[in-house]
Short mmCIF file of C-alpha atoms in Angstrom, two decimals:
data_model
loop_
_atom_site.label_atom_id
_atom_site.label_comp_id
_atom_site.label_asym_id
_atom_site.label_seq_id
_atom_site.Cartn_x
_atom_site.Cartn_y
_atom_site.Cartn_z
CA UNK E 1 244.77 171.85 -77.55
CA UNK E 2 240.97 172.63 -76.31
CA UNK E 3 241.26 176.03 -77.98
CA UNK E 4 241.75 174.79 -81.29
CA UNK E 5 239.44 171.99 -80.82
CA UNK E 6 236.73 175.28 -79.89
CA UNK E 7 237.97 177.09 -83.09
CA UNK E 8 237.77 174.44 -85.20
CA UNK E 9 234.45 173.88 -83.84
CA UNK E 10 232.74 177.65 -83.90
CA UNK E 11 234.77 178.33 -87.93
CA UNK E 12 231.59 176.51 -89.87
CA UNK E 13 229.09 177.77 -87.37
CA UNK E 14 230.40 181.03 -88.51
CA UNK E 15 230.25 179.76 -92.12
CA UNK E 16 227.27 178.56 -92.19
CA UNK E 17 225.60 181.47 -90.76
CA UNK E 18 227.36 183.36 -93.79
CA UNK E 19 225.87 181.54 -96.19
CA UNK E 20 222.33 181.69 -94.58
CA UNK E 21 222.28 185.53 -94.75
CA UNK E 22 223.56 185.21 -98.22
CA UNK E 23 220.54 183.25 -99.66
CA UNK E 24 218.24 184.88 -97.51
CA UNK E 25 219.78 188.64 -99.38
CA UNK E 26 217.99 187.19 -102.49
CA UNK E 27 214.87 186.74 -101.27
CA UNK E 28 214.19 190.45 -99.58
CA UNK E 29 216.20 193.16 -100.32
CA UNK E 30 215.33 194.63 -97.31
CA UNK E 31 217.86 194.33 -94.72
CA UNK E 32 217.64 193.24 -91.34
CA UNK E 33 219.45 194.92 -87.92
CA UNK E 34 219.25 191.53 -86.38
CA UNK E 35 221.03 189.49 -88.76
CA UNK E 36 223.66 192.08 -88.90
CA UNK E 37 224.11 192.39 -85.00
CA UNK E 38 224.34 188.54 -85.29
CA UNK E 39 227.09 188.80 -87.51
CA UNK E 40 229.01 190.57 -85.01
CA UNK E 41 228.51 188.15 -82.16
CA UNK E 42 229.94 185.68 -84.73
CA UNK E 43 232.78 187.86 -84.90
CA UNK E 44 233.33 188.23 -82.11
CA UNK E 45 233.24 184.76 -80.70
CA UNK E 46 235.62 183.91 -83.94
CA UNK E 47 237.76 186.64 -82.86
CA UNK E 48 237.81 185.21 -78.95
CA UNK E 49 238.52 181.91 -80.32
CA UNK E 50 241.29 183.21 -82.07
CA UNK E 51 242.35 184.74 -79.23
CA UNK E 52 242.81 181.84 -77.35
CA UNK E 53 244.33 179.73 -80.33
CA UNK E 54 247.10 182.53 -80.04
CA UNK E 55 247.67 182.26 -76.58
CA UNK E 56 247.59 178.39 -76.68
CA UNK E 57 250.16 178.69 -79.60
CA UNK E 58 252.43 180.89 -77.19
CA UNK E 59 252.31 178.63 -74.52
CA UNK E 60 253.44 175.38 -76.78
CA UNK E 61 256.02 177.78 -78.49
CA UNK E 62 257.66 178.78 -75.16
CA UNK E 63 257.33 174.95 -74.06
CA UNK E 64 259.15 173.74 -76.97
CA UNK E 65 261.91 176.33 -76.50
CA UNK E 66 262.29 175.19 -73.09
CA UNK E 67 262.45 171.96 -74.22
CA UNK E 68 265.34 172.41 -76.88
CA UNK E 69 266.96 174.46 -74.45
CA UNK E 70 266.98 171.61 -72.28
CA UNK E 71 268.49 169.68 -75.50
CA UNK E 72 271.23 171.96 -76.16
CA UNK E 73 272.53 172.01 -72.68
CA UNK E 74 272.61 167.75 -72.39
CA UNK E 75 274.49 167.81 -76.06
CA UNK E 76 277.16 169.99 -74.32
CA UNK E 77 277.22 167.85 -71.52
CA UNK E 78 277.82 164.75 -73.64
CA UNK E 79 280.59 166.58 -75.96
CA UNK E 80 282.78 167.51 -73.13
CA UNK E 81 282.13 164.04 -71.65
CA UNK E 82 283.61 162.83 -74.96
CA UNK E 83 286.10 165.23 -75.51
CA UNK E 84 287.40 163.95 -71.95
CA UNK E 85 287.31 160.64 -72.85
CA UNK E 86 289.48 161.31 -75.58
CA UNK E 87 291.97 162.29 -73.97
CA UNK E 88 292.14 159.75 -71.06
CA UNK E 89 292.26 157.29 -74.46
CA UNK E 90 295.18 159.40 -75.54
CA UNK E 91 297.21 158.79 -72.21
CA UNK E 92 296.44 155.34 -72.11
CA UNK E 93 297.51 154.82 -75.74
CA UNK E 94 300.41 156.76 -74.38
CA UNK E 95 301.77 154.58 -71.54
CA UNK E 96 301.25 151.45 -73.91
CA UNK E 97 303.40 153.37 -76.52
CA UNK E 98 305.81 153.67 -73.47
CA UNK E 99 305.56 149.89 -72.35
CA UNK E 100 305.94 148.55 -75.77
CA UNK E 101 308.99 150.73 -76.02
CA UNK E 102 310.53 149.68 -72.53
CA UNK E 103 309.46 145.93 -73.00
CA UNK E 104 311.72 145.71 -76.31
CA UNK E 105 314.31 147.31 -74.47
CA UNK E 106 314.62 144.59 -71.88
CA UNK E 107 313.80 141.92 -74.48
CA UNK E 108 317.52 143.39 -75.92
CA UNK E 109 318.82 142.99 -72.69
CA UNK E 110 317.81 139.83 -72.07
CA UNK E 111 318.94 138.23 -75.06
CA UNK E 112 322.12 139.75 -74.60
CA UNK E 113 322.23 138.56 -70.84
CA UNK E 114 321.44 134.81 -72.13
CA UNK E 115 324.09 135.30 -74.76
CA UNK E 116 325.97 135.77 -71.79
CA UNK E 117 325.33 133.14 -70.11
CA UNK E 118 325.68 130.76 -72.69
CA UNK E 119 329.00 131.40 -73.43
CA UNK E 120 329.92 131.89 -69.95
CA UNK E 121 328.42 128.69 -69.33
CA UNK E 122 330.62 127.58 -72.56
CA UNK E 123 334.01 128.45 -71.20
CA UNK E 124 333.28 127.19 -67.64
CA UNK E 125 332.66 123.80 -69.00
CA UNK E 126 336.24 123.96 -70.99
CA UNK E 127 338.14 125.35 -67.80
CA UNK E 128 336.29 122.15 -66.05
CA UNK E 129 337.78 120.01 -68.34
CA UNK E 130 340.74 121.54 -68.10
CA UNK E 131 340.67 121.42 -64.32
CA UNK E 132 339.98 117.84 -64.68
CA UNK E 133 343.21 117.22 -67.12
CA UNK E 134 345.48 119.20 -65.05
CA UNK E 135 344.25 117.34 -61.32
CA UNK E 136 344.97 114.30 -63.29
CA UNK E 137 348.63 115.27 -64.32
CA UNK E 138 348.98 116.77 -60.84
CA UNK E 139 348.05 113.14 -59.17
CA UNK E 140 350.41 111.67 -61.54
CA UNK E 141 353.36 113.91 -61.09
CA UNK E 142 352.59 113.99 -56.85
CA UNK E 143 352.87 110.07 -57.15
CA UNK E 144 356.12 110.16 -59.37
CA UNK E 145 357.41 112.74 -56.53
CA UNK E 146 356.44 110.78 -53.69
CA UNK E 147 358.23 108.12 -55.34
CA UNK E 148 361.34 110.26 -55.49
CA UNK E 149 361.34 111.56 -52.07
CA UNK E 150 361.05 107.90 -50.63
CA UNK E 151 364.43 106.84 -52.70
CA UNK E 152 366.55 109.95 -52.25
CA UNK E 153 364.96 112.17 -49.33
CA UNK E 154 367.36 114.87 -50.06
CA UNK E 155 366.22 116.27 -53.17
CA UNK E 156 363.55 119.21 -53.74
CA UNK E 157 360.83 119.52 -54.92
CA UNK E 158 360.69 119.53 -58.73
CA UNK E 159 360.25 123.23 -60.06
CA UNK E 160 357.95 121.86 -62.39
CA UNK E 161 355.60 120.13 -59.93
CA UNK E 162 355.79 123.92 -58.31
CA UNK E 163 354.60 125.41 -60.79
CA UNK E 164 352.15 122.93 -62.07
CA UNK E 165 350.15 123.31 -58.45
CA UNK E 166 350.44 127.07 -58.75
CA UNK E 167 348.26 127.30 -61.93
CA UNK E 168 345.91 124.80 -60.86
CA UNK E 169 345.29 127.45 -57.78
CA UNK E 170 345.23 130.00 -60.10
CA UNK E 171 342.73 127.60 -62.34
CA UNK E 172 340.57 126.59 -59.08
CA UNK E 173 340.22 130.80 -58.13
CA UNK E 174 339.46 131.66 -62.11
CA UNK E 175 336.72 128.79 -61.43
CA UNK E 176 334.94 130.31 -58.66
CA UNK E 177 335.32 134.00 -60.17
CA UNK E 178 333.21 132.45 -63.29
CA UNK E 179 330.83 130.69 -61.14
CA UNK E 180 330.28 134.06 -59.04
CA UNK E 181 330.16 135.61 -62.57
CA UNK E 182 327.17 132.97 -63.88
CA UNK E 183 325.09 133.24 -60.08
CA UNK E 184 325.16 136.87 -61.17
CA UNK E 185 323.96 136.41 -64.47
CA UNK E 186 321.24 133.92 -63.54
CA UNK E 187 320.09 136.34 -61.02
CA UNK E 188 320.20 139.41 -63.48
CA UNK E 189 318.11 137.20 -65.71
CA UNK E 190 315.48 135.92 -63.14
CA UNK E 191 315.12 140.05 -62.98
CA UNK E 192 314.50 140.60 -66.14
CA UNK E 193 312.04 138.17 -66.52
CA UNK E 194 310.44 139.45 -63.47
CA UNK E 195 310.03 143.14 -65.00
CA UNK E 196 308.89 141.44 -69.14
CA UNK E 197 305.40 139.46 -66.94
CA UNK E 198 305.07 142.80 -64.95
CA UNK E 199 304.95 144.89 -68.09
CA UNK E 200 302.75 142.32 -70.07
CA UNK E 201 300.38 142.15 -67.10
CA UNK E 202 300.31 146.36 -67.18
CA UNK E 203 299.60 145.62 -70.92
CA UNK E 204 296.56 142.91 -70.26
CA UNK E 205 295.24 145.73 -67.61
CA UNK E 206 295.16 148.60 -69.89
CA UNK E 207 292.70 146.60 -72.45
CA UNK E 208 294.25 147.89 -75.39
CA UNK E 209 294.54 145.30 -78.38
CA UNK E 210 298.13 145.14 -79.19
CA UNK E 211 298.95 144.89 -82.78
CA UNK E 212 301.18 142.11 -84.91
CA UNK E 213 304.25 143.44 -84.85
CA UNK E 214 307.25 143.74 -82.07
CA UNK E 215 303.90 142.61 -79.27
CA UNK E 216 304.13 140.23 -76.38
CA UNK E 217 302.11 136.97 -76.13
CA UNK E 218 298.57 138.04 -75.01
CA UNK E 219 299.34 134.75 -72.54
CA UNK E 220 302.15 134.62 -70.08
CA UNK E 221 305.12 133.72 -71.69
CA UNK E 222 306.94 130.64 -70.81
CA UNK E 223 310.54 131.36 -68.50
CA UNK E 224 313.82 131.03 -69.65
CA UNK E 225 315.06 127.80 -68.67
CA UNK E 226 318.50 128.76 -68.05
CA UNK E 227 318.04 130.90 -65.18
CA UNK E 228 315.61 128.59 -63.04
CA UNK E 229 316.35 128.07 -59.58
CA UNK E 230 318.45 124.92 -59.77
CA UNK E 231 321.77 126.86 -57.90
CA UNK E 232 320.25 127.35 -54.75
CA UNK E 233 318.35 123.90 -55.31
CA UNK E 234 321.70 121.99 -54.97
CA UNK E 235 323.89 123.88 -52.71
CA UNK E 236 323.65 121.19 -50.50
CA UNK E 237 323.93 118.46 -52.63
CA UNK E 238 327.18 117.15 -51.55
CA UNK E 239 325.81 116.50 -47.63
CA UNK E 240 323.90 112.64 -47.27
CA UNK E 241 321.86 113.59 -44.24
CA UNK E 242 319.88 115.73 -45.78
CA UNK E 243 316.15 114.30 -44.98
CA UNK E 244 313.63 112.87 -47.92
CA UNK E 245 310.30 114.78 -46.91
CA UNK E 246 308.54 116.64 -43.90
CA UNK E 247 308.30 113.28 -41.90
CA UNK E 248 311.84 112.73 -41.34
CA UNK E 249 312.07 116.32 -40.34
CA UNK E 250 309.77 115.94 -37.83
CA UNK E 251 311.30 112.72 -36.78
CA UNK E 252 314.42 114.16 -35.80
CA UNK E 253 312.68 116.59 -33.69
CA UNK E 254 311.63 119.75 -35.43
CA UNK E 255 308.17 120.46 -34.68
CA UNK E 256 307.88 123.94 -35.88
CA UNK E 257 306.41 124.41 -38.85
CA UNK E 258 308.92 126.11 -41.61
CA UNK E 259 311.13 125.74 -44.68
CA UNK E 260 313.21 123.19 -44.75
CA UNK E 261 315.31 121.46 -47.03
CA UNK E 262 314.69 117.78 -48.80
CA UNK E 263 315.88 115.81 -51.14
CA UNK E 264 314.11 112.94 -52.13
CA UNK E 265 315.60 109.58 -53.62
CA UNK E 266 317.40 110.16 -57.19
CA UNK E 267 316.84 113.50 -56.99
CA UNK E 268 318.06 117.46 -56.14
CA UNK E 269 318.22 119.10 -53.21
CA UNK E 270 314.68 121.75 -52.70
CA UNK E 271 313.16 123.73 -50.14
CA UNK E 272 309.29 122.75 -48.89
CA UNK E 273 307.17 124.49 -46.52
CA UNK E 274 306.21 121.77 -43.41
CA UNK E 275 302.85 122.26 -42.43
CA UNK E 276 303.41 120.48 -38.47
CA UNK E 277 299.80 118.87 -37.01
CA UNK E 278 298.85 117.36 -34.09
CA UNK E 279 301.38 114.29 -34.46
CA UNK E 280 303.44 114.56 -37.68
CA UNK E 281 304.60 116.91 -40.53
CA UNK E 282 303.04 117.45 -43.58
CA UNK E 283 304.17 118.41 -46.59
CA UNK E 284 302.35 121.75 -48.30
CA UNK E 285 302.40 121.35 -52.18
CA UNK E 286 299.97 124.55 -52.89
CA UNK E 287 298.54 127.07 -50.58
CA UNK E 288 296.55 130.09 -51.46
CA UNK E 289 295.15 132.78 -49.42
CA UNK E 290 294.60 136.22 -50.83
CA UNK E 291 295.00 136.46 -54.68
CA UNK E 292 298.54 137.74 -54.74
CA UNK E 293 299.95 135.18 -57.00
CA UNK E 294 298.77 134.63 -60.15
CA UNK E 295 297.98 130.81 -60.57
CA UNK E 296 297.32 130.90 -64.39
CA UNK E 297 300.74 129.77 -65.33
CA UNK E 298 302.75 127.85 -67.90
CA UNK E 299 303.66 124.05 -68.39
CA UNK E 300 306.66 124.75 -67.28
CA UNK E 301 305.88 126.78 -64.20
CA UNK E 302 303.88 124.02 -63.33
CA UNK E 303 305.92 121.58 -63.25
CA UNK E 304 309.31 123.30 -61.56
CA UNK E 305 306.96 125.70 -59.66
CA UNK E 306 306.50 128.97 -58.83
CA UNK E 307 305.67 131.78 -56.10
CA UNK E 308 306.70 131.69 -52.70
CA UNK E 309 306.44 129.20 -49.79
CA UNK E 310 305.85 131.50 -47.09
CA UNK E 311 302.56 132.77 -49.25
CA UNK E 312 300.77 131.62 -52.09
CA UNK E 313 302.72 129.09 -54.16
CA UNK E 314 302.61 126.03 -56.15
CA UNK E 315 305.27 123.50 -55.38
CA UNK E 316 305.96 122.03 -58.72
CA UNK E 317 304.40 118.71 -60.63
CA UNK E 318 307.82 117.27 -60.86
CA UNK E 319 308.96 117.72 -57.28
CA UNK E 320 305.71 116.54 -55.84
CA UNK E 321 306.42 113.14 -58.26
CA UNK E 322 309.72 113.05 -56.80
CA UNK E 323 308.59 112.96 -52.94
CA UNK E 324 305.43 110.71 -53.56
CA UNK E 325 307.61 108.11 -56.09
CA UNK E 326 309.15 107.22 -53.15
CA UNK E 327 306.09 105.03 -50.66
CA UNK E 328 302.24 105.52 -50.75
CA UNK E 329 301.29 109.10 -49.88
CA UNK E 330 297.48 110.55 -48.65
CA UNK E 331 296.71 113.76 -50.34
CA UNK E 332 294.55 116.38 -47.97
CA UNK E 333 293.07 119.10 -49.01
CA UNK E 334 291.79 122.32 -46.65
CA UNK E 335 289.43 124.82 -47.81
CA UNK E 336 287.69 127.53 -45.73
CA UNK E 337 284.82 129.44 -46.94
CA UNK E 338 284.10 133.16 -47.12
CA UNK E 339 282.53 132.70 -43.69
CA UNK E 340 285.71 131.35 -41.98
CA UNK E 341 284.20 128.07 -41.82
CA UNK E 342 287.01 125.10 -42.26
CA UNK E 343 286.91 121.50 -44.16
CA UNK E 344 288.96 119.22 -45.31
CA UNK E 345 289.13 116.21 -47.00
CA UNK E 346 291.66 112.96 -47.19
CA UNK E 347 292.31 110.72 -50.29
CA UNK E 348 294.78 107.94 -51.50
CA UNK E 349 296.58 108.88 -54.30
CA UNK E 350 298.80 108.10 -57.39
CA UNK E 351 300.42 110.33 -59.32
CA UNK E 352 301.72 109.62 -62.60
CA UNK E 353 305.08 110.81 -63.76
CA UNK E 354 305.84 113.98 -67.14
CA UNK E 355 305.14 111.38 -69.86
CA UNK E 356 301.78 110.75 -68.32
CA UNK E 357 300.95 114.25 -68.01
CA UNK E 358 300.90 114.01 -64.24
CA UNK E 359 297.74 111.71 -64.38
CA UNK E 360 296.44 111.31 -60.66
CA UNK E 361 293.95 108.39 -59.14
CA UNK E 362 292.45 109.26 -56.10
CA UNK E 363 290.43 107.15 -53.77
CA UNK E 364 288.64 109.07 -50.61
CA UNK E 365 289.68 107.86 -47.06
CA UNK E 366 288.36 110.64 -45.01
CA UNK E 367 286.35 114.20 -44.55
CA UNK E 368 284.14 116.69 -43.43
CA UNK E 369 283.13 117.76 -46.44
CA UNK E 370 281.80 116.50 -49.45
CA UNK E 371 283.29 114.78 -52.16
CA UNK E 372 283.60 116.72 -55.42
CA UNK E 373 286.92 114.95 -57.23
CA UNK E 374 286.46 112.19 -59.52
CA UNK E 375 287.55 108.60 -57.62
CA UNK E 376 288.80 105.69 -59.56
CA UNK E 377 289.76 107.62 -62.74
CA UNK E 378 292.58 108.93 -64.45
CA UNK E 379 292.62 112.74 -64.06
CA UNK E 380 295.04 114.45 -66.52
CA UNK E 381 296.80 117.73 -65.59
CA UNK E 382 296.66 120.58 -68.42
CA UNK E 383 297.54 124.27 -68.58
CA UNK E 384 296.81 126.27 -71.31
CA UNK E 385 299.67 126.06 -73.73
CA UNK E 386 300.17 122.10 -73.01
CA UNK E 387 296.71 120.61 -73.06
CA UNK E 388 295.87 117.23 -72.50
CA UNK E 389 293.94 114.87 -75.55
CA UNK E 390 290.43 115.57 -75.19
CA UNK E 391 290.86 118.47 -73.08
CA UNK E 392 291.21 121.08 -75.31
CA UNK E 393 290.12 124.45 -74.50
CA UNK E 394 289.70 123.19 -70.62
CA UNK E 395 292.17 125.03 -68.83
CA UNK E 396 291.88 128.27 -70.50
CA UNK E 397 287.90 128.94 -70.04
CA UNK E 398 288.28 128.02 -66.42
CA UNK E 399 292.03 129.50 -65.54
CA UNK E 400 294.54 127.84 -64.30
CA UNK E 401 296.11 124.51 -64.32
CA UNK E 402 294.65 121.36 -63.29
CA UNK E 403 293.84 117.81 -62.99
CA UNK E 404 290.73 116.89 -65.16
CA UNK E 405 288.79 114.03 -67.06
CA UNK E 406 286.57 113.77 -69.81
CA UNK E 407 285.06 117.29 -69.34
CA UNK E 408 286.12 120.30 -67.27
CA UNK E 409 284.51 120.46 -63.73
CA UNK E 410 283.58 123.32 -61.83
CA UNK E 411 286.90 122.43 -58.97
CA UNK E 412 289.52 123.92 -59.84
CA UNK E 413 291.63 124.81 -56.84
CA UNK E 414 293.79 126.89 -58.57
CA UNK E 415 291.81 128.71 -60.86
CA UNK E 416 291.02 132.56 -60.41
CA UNK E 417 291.16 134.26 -56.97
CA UNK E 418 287.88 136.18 -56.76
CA UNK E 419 287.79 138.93 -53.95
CA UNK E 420 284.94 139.65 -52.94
CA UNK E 421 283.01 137.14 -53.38
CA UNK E 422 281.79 136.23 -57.04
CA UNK E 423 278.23 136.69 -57.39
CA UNK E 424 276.85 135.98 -61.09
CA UNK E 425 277.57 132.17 -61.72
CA UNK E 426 279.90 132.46 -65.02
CA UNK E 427 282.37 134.45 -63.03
CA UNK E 428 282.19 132.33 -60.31
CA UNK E 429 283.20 129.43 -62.59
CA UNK E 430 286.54 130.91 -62.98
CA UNK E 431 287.45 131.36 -59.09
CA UNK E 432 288.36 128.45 -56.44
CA UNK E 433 285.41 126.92 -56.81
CA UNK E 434 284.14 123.67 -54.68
CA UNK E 435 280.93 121.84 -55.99
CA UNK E 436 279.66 119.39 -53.66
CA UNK E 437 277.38 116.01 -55.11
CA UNK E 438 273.89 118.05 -54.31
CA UNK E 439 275.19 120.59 -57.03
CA UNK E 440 275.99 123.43 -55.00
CA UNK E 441 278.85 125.50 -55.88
CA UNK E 442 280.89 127.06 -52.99
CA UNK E 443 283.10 129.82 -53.68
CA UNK E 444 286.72 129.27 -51.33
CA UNK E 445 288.43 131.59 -49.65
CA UNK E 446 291.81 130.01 -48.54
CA UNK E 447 293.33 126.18 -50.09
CA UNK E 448 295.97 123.90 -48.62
CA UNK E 449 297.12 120.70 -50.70
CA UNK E 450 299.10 118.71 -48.54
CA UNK E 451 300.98 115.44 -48.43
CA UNK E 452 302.06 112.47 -46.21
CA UNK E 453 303.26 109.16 -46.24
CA UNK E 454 300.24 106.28 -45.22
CA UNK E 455 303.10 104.55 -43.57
#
């Protein structure tokens, strides 16, 4: 750059010494040695100047191929970067192809299953009836033979009697074949429905925008109501001394804590998990520890329940109604933090029944922590396909179902499980979040929701 400044500089020096010697020719012809030799060290210095423009021109070209060089190779770089991409986008588009495929195929199945079960269902209820019929005949004709046998001891048995209580054997064993036949089906079904979530979850994961036609529900879908959990709910239906919550357990001396079966007034028979303290048993109605169960569920999970009670589960809004229905109840709640630090607190309670969405009224009693719930007000439970009036949209920006009021809080004990810990505040917002009344928001580790009779 300074050597064409210089020969930008010396080019009208070199001019203008031209043009001297020119008018200077027309006033003496004679010429002069000196201004000639001074035309040469004009020449010379133009000639150096040039020189130096040519090596400064050099230098900038070999920079600037250097520099495109330099160009060329990170263009390469980013081409095979993209070409890889590609095809990673390829496979993924690939094994959604696949899932789509596999997901209709056990869509088939189930429906075919269900059909199945419906009309096993169907014929199980006729050979009831039947059952029913035939007992009653049975009775009848045992009464008329009883008669019989009283007024003339020596004759036999009628062959028709015989061979009435043969085929109601035969009846009684086709009966338990068919209800072997439906526990199958029901669990078949409870596996399908297990392997449709896992396969719309792998869809969800691979970000992918599904299209129109033959696609899941971008949200879980809601379960099949036939196969739910109601035959091993009331296999022990038919015994009275079955106890009506965790108390009575304990009562009758088992202090360990465990699953146990209850059955609350006017209702089925269901397993809880007893959480035993220091003096009583206490009934756990949610627990979460690690993330493993996703807790952004349907309606109706909500209210039958879901997971598993030795992990992370959610009892169910209707069997919770069913034990607390029954006296006053104290709900208690347990968090611990990210730094194992424990808390609890202790409330009175009402909970409302389905046609109140579940509303709950809580009044503190007790705690080592602050208070972040709403007291004295109606708090409405919503998921995100069954959402409370003036609610709307609640649930589903801060996942997960749960008890709110006029606008979504920031505690949400079963939203998101965020491992490690949350750091940028939006994200937090969607994990198990505690904000205490001096507005700081705690991110929780582990929950318990727990419940006891005041009495």
């Amino acid at each position: 750059m300074h050597t064409i400044k210089l020969f930008l500089f010396i080019i009208p020096l070199v001019i203008s010494s031209k043009i001297d010697q020119d008018y200077s020719s027309y006033d003496s012809r004679s010429p002069e040695p000196k201004s000639r030799f001074a035309m040469l060290d004009d020449v010379k210095i133009l000639a150096n100047g040039l020189l130096q423009l040519g090596h400064g021109l050099k230098d900038f070209v070999h920079k600037t191929k250097g520099q495109i060089n330099d160009i060329f190779q990170k263009l390469n770089i980013f081409d095979q970067s993209f070409y890889d991409l590609s095809l990673q986008t390829n496979e993924i588009r690939e094994e959604e192809k696949e899932l789509r495929r596999t997901t209709s195929k056990l869509q088939v199945k189930n429906e075919e299953v269900k059909n199945m079960s419906i009309e096993l269902n169907s014929k199980l209820e006729s050979l009831l009836e039947e059952k029913i019929l035939l007992q009653q005949k049975v009775r009848y004709l045992e009464k008329q033979l009883t008669s019989l046998i009283k007024n003339q001891p020596e004759i036999q048995e009628h062959p028709e009697v015989t061979s009435l209580k043969t085929f109601v054997e035969q009846q009684d064993n086709s009966i338990k074949d068919l209800l072997q036949t439906v526990e199958e089906q029901y669990r078949q079904l409870n596996q399908q429905h297990s392997q449709i979530k896992e396969i719309e979850n792998q869809l969800r994961r691979t970000g992918i925008p599904e299209s129109t036609e033959h696609s899941l529900s971008s949200k879980p879908r809601a379960p099949r109501t036939t196969p739910f959990l109601h035959l091993n709910e009331t296999k022990n239906v038919e015994h009275d001394d079955i106890p009506a919550n965790c108390t009575t357990i304990y009562n009758r001396g088992e202090h360990t804590s465990g699953i146990y079966s209850i059955r609350p007034s006017n209702s089925q028979v269901f397993n809880v998990y007893c959480d035993v303290k220091s003096d009583s048993s206490w009934t756990l109605i949610q627990h979460r520890t690690d993330g493993s169960q996703n807790f952004n569920e349907t309606w109706e999970n909500y209210r039958y329940g879901f997971g598993r009670l030795d992990g992370e589960f959610w009892l169910g809004l209707e069997k919770i109604y069913s034990i607390v229905k029954q006296s006053n109840y104290i709900l208690r709640i347990e968090l611990e933090d990210w730094n194992d630090n424990k808390h609890y607190i202790e409330y009175s309670f009402h909970l409302g029944n389905h046609e109140t969405n579940y509303t709950l009224h809580l009044v503190e009693i007790s705690g080592n922590v602050p208070n972040a719930l709403p007291e004295h007000k109606d708090l409405v439970f919503s998921t995100w396909d069954h959402m409370a009036k003036g609610h709307i949209n609640c649930p589903e920006s801060y996942s997960g179902g749960w008890w709110w009021h006029d606008a979504c809080g920031e505690n949400n004990l079963n939203g998101k499980y965020n491992k490690p810990r949350a750091k940028t505040k939006p994200e937090r917002k969607r994990g198990i979040c505690w904000k205490s009344q001096n507005g700081r928001l705690y991110s929780v580790k582990s929950t318990k929701m727990l419940i006891h009779p005041t009495d």
